[in-house]
mmCIF file of C-alpha atoms in Angstrom:
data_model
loop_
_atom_site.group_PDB
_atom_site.id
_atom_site.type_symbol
_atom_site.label_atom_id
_atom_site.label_comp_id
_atom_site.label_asym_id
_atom_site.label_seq_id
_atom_site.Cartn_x
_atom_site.Cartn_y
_atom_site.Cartn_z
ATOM 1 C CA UNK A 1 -88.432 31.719 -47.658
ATOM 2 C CA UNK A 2 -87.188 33.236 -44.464
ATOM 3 C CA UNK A 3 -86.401 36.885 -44.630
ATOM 4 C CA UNK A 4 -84.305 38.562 -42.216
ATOM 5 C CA UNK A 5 -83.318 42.145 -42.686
ATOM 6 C CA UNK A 6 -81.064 44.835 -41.568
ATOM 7 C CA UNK A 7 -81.938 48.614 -41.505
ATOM 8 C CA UNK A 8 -78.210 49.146 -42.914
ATOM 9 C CA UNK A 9 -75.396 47.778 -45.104
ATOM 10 C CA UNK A 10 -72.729 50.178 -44.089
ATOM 11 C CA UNK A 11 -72.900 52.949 -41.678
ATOM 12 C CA UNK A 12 -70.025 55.589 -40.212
ATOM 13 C CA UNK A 13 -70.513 56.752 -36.819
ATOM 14 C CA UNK A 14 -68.298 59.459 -34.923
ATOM 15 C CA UNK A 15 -67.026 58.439 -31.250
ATOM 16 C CA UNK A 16 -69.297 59.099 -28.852
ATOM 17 C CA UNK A 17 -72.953 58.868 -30.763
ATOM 18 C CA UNK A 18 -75.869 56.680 -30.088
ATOM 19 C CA UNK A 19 -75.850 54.015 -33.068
ATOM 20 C CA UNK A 20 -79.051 51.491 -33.372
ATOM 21 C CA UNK A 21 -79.044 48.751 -35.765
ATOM 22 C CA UNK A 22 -82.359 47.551 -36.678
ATOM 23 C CA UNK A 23 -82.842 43.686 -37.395
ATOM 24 C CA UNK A 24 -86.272 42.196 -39.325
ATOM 25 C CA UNK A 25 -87.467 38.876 -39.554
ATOM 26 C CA UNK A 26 -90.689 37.508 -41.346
ATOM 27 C CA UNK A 27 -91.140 34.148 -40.251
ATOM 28 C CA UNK A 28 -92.691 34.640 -36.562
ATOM 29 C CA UNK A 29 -89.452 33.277 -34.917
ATOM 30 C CA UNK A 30 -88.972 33.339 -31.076
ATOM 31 C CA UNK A 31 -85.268 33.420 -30.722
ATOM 32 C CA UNK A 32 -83.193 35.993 -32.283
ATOM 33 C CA UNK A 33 -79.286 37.077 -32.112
ATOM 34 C CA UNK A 34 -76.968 39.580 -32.551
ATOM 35 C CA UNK A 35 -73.172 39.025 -33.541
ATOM 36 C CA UNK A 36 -70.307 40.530 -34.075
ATOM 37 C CA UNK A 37 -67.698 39.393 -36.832
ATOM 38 C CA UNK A 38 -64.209 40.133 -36.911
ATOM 39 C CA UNK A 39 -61.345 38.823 -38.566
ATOM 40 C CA UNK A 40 -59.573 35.699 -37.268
ATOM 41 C CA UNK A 41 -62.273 35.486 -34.118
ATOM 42 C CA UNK A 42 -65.465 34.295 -36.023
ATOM 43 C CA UNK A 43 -68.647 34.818 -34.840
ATOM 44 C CA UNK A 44 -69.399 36.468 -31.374
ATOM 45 C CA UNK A 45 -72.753 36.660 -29.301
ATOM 46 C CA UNK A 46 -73.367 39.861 -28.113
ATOM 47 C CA UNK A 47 -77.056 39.413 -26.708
ATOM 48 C CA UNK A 48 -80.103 37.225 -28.095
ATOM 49 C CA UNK A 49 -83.959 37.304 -27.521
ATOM 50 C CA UNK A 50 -85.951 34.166 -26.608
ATOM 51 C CA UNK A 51 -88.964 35.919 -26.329
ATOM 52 C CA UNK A 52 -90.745 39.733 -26.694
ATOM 53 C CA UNK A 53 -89.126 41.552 -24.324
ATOM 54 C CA UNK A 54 -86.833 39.147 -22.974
ATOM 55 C CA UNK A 55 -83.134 39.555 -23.524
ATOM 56 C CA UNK A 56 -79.914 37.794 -22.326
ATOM 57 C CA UNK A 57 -76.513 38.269 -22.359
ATOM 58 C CA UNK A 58 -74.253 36.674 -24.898
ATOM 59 C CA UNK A 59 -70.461 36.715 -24.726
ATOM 60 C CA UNK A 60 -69.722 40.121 -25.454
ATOM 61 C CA UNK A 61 -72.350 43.006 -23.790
ATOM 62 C CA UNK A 62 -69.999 45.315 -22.746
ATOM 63 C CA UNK A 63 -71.066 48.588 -24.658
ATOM 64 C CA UNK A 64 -74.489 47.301 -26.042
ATOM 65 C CA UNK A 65 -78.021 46.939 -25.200
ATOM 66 C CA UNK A 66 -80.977 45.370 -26.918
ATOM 67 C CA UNK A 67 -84.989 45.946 -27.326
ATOM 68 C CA UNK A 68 -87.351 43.188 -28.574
ATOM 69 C CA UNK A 69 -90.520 45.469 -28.438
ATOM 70 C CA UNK A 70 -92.503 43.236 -31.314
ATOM 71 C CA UNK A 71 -91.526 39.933 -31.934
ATOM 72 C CA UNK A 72 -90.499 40.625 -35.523
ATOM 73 C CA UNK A 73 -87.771 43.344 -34.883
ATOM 74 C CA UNK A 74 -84.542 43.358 -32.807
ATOM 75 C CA UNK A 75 -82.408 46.284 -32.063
ATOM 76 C CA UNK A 76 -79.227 46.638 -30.950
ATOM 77 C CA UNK A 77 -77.807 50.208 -29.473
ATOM 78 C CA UNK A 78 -74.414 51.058 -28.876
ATOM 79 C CA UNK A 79 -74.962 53.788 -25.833
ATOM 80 C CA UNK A 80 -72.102 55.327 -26.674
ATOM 81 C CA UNK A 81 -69.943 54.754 -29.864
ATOM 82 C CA UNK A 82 -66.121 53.669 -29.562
ATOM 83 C CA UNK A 83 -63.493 52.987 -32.262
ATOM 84 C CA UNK A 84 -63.422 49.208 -30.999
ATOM 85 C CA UNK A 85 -66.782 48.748 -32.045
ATOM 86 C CA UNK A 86 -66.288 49.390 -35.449
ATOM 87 C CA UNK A 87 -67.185 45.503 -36.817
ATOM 88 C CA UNK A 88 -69.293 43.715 -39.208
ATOM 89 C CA UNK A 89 -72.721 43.250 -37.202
ATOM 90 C CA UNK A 90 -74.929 40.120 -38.017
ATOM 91 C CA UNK A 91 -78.746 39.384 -36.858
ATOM 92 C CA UNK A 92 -80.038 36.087 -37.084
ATOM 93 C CA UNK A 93 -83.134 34.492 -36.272
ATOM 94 C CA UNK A 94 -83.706 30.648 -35.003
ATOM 95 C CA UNK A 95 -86.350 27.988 -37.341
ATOM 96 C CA UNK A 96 -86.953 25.170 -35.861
ATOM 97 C CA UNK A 97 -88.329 22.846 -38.398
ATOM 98 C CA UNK A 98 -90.800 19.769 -38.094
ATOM 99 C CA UNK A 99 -87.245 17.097 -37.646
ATOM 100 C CA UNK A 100 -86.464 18.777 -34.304
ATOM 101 C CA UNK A 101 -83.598 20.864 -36.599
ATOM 102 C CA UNK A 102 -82.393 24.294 -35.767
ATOM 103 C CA UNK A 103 -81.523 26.867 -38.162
ATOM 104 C CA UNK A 104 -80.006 30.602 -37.866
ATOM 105 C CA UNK A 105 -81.464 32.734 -40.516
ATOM 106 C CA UNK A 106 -78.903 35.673 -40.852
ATOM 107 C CA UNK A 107 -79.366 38.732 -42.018
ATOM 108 C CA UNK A 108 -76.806 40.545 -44.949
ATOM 109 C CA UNK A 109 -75.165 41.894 -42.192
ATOM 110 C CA UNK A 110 -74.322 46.169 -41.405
ATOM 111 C CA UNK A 111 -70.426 47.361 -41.743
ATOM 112 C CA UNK A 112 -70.291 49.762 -38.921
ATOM 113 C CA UNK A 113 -67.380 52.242 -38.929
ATOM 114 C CA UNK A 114 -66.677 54.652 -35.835
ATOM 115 C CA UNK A 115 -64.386 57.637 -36.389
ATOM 116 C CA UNK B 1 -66.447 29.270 -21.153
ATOM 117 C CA UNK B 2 -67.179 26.394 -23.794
ATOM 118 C CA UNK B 3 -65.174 27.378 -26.402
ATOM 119 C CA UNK B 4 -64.867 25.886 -30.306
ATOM 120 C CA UNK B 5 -61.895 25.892 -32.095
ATOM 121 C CA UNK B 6 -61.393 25.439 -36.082
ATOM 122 C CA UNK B 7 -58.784 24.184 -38.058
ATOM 123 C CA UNK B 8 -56.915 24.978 -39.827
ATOM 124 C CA UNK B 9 -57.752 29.070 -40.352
ATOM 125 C CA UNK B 10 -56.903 29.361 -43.726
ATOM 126 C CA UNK B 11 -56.702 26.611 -46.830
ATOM 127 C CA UNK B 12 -55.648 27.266 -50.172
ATOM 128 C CA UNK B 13 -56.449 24.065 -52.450
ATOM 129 C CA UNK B 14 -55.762 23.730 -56.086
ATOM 130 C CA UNK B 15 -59.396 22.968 -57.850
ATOM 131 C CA UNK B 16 -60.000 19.447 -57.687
ATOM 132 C CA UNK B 17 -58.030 18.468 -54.646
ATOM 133 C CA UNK B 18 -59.879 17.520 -51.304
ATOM 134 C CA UNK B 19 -60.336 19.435 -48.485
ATOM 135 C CA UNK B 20 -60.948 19.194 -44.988
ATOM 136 C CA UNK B 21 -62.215 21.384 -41.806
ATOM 137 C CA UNK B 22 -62.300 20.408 -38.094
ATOM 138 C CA UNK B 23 -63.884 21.886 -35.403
ATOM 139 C CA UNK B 24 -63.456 20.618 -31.697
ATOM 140 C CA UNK B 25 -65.630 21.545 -28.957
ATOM 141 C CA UNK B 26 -64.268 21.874 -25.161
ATOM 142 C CA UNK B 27 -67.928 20.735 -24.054
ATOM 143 C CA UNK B 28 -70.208 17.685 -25.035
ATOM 144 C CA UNK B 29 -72.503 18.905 -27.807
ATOM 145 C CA UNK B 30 -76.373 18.311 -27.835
ATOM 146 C CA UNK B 31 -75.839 19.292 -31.540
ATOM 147 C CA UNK B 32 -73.519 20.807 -34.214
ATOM 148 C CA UNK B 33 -74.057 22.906 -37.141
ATOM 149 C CA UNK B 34 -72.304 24.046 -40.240
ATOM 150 C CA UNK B 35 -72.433 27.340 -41.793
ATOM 151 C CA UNK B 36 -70.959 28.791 -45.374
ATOM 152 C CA UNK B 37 -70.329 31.961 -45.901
ATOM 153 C CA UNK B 38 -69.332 33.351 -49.146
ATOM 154 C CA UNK B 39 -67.004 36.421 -49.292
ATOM 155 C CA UNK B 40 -68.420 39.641 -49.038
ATOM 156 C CA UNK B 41 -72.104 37.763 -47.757
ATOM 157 C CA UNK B 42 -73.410 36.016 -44.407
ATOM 158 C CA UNK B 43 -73.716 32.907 -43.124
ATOM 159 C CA UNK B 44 -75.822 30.470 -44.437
ATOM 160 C CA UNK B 45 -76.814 27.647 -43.153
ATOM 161 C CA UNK B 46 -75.861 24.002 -44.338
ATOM 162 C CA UNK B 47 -76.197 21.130 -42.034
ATOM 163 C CA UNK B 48 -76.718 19.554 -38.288
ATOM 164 C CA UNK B 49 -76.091 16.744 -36.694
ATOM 165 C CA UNK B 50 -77.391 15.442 -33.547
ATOM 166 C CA UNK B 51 -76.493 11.799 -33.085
ATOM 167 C CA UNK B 52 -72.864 10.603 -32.067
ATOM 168 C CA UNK B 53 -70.940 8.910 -35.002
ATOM 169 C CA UNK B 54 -73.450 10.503 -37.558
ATOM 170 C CA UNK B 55 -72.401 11.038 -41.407
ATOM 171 C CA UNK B 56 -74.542 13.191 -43.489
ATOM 172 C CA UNK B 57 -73.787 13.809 -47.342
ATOM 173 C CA UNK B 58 -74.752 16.738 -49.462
ATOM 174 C CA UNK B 59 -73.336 15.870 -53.410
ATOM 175 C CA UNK B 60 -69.702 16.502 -52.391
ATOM 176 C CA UNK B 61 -69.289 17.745 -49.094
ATOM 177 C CA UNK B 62 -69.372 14.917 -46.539
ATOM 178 C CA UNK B 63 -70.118 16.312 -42.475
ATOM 179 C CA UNK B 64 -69.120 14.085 -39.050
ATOM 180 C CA UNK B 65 -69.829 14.016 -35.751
ATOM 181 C CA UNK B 66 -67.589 12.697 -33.307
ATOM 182 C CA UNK B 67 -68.275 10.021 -31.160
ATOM 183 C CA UNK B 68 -67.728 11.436 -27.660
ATOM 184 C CA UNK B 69 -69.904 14.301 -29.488
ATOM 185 C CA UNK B 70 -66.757 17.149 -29.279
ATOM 186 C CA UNK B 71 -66.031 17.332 -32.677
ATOM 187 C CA UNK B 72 -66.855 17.143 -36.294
ATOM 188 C CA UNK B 73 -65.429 17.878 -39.218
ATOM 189 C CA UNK B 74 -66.553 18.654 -43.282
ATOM 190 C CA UNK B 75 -64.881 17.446 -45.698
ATOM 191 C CA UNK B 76 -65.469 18.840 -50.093
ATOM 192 C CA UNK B 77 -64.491 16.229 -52.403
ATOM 193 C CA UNK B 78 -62.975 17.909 -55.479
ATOM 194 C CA UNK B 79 -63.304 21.428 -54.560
ATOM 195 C CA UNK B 80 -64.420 23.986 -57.229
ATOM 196 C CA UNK B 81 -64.438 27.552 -57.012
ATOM 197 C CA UNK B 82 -67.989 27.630 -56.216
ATOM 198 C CA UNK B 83 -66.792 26.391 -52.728
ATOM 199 C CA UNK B 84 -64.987 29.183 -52.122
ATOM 200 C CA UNK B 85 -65.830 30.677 -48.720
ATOM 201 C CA UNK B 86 -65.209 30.288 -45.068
ATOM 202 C CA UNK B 87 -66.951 27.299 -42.987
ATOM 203 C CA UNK B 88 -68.011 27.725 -39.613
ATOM 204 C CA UNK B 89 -68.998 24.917 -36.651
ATOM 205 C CA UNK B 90 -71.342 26.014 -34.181
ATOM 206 C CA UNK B 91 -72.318 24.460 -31.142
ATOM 207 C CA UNK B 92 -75.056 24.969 -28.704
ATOM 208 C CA UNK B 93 -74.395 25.847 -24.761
ATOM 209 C CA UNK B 94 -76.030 23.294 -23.046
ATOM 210 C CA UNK B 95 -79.577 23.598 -22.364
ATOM 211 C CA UNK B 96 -79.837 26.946 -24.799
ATOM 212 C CA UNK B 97 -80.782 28.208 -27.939
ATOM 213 C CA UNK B 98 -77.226 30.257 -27.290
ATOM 214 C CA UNK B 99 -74.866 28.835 -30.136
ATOM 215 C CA UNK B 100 -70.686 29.376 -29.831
ATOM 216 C CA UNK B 101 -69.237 29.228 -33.041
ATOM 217 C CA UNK B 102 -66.445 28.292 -34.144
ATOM 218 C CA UNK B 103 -63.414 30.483 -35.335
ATOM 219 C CA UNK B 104 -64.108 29.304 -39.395
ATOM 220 C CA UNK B 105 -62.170 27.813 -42.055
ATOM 221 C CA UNK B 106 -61.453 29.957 -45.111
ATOM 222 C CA UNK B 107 -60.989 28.384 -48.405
ATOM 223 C CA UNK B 108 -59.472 29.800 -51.470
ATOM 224 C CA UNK B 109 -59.393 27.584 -54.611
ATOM 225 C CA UNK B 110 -57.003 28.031 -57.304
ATOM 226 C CA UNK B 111 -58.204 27.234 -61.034
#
């Protein structure tokens, strides 16, 4: 079974700090992702990894950066905490299985508050 | 942008009565997926379809792809409160591992 794991469930930040979020996977997967959830706007990219040390901008980088040092792990840092970034936070890896199928592992997610 | 839009947001079905999601693409899809989430946990992954017109069946839930390849939909025969949960579309960007999803369905079911 595919593991994917986040360093936190819930976490409170004050304005202003350096936040990472650590993301996990077990299964030797290439692609990884990083979303934000909020109510009423679903699911939103905020960078993904294709390879080690390769990164690209999803829909929403304002604020955020990423490292892919080892393929396994995935950060995500928020430089400098704001009040609007308060947000479930989701990590997900990509299977692709023998069919030509994709599939995004996700991880249990990280409720970050910023005060 | 490609954007993907779900409807409706919010269903509230008495148990046993059908229900229905559709999500509609602004771009041609390569491929579309379906994600459940149950409250309080994360998406998990259910189906995806790749060819136009295609029909796939899991026991009661019943997933489409459009034609033209811009839309699908999932429809739960005879919901039960185990379906209880919001449903999300997600389509690729062309050429991309980078999937849009959609803006999810969430389903309450009465007993």
């Amino acid at each position: 079974d595919v593991k994917v794991t986040q360093s936190s469930r819930y976490l409170v930040k004050r304005t202003g700090e350096k936040v990472f979020l650590e993301c996990v996977q077990d299964m030797d997967h290439e692609n990884m992702f990083w979303y934000r959830q909020d109510p009423g706007l679903g699911l939103r990219l905020i960078y993904f990894s294709y390879d080690v040390k390769m990164k690209e901008k999803g829909d929403i980088p304002e604020g955020y950066s990423v490292s892919r040092e080892k393929k396994e792990r995935f950060s995500l840092i928020l430089e400098s905490a704001s009040t609007n970034q308060t947000s479930m936070y989701l990590c997900a890896s990509l299977r692709r299985t023998r069919h030509s199928s994709y599939e995004q592992y996700f991880g249990p997610g990280t409720r970050l508050t910023v005060t | 942008g490609q954007q993907v839009m779900q409807i409706p947001q919010y269903q509230h079905v008495q148990e046993g009565e059908d229900f229905t999601t559709y999500c509609n693409s602004s771009t041609t899809l390569s491929n579309i997926q379906w994600y459940k989430q149950r409250p309080g946990g994360h998406p998990v992954f259910l189906i995806q379809l790749v060819k136009s017109g295609e029909v796939k069946k899991q026991k009661r839930l019943t997933f489409q792809f459009g034609e033209a390849k811009k839309n699908s939909s999932l429809h739960i025969t005879a919901t039960q409160t185990t379906d209880v949960g919001t449903y999300f579309c997600a389509g690729p960007t062309s050429g991309t591992y980078k999937y849009i999803f959609g803006t999810g369905t969430r389903l309450k079911v009465l007993a």
